[in-house]
Short mmCIF file of C-alpha atoms in Angstrom, two decimals:
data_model
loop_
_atom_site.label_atom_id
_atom_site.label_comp_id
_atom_site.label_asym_id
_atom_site.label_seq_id
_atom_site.Cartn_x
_atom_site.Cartn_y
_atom_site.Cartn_z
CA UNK C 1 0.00 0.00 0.00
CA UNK C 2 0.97 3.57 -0.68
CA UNK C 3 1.93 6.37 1.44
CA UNK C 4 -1.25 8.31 0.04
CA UNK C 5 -3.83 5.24 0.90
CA UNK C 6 -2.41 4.77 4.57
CA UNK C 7 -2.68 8.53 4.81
CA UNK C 8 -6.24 8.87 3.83
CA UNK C 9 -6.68 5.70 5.96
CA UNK C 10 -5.87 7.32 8.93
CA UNK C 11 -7.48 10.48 8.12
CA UNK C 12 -10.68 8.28 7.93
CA UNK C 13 -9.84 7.36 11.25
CA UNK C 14 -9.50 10.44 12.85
CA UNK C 15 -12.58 12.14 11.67
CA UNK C 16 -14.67 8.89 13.09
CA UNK C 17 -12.35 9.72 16.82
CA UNK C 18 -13.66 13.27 16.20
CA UNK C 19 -17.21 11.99 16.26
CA UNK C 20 -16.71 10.12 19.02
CA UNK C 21 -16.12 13.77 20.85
CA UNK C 22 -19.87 14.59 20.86
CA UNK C 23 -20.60 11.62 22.82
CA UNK C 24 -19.80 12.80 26.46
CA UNK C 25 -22.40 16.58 26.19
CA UNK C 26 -24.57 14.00 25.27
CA UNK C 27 -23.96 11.18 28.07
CA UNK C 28 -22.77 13.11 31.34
CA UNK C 29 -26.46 14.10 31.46
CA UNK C 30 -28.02 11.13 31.50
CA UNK C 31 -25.51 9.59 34.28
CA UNK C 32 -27.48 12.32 36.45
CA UNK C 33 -30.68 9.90 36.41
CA UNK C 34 -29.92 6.11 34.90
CA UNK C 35 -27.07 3.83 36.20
CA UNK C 36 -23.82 3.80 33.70
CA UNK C 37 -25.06 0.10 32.49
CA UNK C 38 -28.52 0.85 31.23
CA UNK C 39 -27.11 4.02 29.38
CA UNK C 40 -24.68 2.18 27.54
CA UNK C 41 -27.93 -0.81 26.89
CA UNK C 42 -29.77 1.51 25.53
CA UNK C 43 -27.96 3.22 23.65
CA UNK C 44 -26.87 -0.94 21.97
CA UNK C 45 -30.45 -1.96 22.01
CA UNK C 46 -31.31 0.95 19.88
CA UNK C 47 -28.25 0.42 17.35
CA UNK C 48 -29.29 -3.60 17.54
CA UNK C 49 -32.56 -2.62 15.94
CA UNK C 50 -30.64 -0.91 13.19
CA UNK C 51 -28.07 -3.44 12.48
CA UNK C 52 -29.45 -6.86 13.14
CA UNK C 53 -30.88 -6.70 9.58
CA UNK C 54 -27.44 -6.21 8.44
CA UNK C 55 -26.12 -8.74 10.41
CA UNK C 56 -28.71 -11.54 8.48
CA UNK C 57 -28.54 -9.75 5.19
CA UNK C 58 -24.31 -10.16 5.68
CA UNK C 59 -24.49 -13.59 7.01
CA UNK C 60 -22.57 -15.46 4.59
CA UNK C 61 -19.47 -12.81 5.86
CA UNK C 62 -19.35 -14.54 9.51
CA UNK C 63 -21.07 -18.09 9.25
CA UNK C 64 -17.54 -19.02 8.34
CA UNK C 65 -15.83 -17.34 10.44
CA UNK C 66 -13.15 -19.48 12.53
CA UNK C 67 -12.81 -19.74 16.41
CA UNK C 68 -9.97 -16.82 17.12
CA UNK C 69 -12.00 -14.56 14.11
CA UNK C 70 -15.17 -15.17 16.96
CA UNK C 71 -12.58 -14.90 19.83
CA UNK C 72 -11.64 -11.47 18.13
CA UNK C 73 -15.16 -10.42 17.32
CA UNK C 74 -16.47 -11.15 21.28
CA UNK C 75 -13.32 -9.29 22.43
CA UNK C 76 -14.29 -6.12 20.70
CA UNK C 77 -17.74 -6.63 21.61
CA UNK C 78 -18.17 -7.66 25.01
CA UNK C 79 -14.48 -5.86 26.09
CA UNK C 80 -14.18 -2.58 23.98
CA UNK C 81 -18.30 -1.98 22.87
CA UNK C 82 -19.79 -3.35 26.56
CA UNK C 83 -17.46 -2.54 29.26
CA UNK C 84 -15.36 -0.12 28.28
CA UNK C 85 -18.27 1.96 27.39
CA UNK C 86 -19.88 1.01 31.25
CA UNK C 87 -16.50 2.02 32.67
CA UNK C 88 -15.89 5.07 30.78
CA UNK C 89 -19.89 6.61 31.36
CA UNK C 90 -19.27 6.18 35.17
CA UNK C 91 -15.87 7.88 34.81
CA UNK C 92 -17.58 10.68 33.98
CA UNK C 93 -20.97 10.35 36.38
CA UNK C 94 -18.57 10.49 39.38
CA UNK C 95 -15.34 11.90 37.67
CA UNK C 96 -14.23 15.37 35.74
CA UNK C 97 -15.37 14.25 31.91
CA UNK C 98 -12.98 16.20 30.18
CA UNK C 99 -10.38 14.54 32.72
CA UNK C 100 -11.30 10.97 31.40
CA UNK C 101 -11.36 12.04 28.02
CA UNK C 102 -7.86 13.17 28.42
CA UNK C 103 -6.50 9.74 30.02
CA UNK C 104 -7.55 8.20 26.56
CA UNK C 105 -4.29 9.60 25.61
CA UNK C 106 -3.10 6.72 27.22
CA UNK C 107 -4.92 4.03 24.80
CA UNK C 108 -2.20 4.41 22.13
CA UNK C 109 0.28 2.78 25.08
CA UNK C 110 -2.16 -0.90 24.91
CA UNK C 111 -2.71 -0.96 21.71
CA UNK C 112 0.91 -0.25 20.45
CA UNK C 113 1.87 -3.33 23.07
CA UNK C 114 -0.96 -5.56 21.36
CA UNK C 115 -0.77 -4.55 17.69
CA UNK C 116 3.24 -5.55 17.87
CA UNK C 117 2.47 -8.50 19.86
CA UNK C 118 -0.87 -10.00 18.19
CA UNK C 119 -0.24 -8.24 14.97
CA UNK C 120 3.51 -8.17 14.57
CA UNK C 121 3.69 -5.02 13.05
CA UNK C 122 6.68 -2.91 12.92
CA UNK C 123 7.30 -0.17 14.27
CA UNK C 124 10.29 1.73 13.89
CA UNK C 125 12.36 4.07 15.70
CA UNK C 126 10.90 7.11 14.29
CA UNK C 127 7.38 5.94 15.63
CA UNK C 128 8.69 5.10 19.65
CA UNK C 129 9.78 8.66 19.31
CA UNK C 130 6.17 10.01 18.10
CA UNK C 131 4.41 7.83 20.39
CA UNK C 132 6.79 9.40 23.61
CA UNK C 133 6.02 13.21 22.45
CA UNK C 134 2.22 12.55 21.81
CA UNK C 135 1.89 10.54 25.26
CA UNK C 136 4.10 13.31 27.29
CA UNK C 137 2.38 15.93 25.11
CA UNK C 138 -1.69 13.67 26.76
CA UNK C 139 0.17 14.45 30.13
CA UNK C 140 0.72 18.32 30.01
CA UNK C 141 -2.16 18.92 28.80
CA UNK C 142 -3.90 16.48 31.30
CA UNK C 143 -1.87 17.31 34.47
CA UNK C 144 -0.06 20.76 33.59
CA UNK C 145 3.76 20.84 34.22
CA UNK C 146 4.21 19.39 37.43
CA UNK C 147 4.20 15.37 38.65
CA UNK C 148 1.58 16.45 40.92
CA UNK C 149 0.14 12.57 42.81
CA UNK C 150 -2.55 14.64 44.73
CA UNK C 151 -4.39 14.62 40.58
CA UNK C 152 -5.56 11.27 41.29
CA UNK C 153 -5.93 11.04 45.06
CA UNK C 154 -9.30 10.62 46.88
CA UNK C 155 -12.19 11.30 44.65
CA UNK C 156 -10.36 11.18 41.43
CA UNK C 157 -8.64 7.62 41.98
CA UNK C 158 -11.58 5.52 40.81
CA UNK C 159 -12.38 7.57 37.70
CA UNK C 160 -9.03 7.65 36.77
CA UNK C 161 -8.75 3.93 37.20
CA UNK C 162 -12.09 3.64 35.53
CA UNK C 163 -10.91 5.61 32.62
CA UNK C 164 -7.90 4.11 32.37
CA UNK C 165 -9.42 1.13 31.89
CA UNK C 166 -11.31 2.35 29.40
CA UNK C 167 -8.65 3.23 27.39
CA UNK C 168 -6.93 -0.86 27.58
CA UNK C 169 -10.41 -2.19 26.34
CA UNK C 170 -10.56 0.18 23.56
CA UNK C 171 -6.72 -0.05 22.76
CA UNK C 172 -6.91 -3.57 22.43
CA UNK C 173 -10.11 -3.29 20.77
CA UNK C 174 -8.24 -1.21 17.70
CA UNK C 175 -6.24 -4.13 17.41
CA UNK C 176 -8.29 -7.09 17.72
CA UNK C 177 -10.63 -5.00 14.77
CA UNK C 178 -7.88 -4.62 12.70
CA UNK C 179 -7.58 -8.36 13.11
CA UNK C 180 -10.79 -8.95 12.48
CA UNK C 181 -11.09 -6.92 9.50
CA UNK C 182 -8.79 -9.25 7.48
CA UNK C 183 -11.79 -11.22 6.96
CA UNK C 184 -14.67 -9.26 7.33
CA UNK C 185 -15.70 -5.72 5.95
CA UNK C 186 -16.13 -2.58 8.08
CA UNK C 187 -19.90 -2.56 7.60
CA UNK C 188 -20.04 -6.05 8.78
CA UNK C 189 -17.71 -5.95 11.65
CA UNK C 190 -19.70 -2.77 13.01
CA UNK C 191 -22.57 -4.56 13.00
CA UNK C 192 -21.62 -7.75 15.42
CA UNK C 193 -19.49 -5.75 17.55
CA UNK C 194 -22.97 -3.91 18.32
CA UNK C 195 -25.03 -6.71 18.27
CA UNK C 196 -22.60 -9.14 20.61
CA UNK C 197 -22.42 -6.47 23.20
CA UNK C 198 -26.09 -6.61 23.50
CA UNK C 199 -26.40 -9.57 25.60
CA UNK C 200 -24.05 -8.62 27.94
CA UNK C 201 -25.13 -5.77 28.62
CA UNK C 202 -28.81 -7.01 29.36
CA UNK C 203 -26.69 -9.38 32.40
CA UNK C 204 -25.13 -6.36 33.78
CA UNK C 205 -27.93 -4.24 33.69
CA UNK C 206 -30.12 -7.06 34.87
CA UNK C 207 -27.67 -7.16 38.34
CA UNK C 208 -28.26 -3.46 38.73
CA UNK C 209 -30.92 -1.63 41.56
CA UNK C 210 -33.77 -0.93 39.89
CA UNK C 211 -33.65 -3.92 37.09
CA UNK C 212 -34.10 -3.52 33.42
CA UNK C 213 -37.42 -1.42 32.81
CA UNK C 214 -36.67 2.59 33.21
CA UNK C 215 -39.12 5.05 32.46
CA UNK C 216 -37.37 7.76 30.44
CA UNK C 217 -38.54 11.01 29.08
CA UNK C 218 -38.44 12.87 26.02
CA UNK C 219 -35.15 14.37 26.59
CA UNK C 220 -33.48 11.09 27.58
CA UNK C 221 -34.99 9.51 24.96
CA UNK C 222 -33.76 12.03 22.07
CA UNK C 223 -29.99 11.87 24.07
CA UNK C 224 -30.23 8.76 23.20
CA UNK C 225 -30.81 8.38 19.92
CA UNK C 226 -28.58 10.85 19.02
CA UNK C 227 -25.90 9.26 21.13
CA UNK C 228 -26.51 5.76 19.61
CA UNK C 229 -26.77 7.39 15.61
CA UNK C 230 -23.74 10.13 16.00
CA UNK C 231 -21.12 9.31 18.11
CA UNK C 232 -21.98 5.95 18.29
CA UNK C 233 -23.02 4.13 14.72
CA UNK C 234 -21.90 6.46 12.33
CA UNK C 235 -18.22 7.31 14.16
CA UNK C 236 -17.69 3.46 14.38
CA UNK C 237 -18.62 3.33 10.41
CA UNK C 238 -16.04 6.37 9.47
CA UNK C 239 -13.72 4.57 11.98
CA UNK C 240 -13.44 0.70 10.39
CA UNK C 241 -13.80 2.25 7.06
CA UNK C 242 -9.82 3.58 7.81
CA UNK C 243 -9.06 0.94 10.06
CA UNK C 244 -9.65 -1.66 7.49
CA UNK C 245 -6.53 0.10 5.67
CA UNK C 246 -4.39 1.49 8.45
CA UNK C 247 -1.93 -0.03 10.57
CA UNK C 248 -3.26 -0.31 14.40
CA UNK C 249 -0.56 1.09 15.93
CA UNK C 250 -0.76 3.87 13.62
CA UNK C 251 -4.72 4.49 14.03
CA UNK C 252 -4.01 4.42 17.94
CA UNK C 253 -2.57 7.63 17.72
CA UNK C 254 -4.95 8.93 15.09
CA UNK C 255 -7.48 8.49 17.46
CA UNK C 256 -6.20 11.37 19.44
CA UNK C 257 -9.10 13.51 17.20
CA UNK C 258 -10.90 12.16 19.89
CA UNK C 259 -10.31 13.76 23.00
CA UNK C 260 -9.55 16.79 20.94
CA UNK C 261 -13.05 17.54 19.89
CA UNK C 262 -14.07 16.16 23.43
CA UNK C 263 -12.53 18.84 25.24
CA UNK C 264 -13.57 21.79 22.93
CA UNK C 265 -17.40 20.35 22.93
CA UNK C 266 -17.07 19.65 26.74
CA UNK C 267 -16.01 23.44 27.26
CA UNK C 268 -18.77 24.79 25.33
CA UNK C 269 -21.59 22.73 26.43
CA UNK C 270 -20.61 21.33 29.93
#
């Protein structure tokens, strides 16, 4: 592959990061009234209803899939769509959101690990050096210019840990995709990794106070939606589109866009 097609790869997967930034205006408000697990079922139920059609339509792309392509598939479903979502909305219910946002800078660390492990790409000395500047670059603009401990003591600690565990499920979610995208296309692999969550989701939300059955309003429900259709279906789309083409460790750090627009819209509208 060419310079120019990585390129445009990668630009493809920054503008579907940058979508990802108008998730949190949307979620931080609805942490104020639903547990973290049924916003993140929701928001998967409604984006099952879209894509299970897809999923039958595409069947003959996954009925053959073989045990580590499912192993892959469940991984990005159940660990990077399910969880990491769960731990990332109550990061920001009981953290700073622009603060967890910012600790994503810390994904392209897992998924660099994975993608040279799993994937055996290679990386270069030119790229330890990028990936040192653009993680010390995630810190001062996280923590200012100090090593300041007292950032994550008391209150912060657990949404720091939460977020930070955010960032390994989706880290090694950008490289079990681009695994998984050697055999299946983009449209395809967005649609199980939505799907497959599902079910998991229903279990946690099942074990939480109040069971699965919320009345919602208006508002929520719109939030929702537009959650589930923006930041949520169509970023993922944009995002495997360049994936499919890019090198993970590469799109790690592409996905930087993310807390970039994250911060601006969390400025403006939180």
């Amino acid at each position: 592959m060419t310079d120019s097609p990585k390129r445009r790869a990668l630009l493809w997967v920054a503008l579907g990061a940058s979508l990802w930034g108008a998730d949190t205006p949307l979620r931080r408000p609805l942490t104020a009234s639903l547990s973290s697990s049924h916003i993140v079922l929701i928001e998967h139920v409604i984006l099952t209803a879209v894509l299970l059609p897809v999923c039958w339509r595409r069947r003959q792309d996954w009925l053959t899939l073989r045990p580590a392509q499912w192993a892959a598939i469940l991984g990005i479903a159940w660990g990077g769509s399910a969880l990491g979502t769960v731990c990332f909305t109550e990061a920001i219910k009981i953290g700073n959101p622009t603060t967890a946002v910012f600790l994503q800078k810390m994904q392209p660390l897992f998924a660099v690990a994975l993608a040279r492990a799993l994937l055996h790409e290679s990386l270069g000395r030119r790229f330890w050096l990028l990936l040192a500047a653009a993680v010390g670059a995630g810190y001062l603009v996280s923590f200012g210019d100090q090593l300041n401990v007292s950032l994550l003591a008391g209150e912060r600690a657990p949404a720091a840990l939460l977020a930070l565990a955010a960032a390994a499920l989706w880290g090694a979610s950008t490289v079990l995709g681009r695994f998984a995208l050697r055999s299946l296309p983009f449209l395809t692999l967005t649609a199980l990794r939505l799907v497959a969550a599902t079910p998991l989701l229903l279990a946690l939300a099942w074990n939480t106070p109040g069971g699965l059955l919320r009345p919602l309003t208006g508002g929520q429900v719109a939030s929702l939606l537009l959650m589930a259709l923006l930041p949520g279906l169509a970023a993922l789309l944009i995002y495997y589109r360049g994936l499919s083409q890019a090198l993970a460790s590469r799109a790690a750090l592409a996905e930087l866009a993310y807390p970039a627009t994250a911060t601006v819209l969390n400025w403006a509208l939180l």
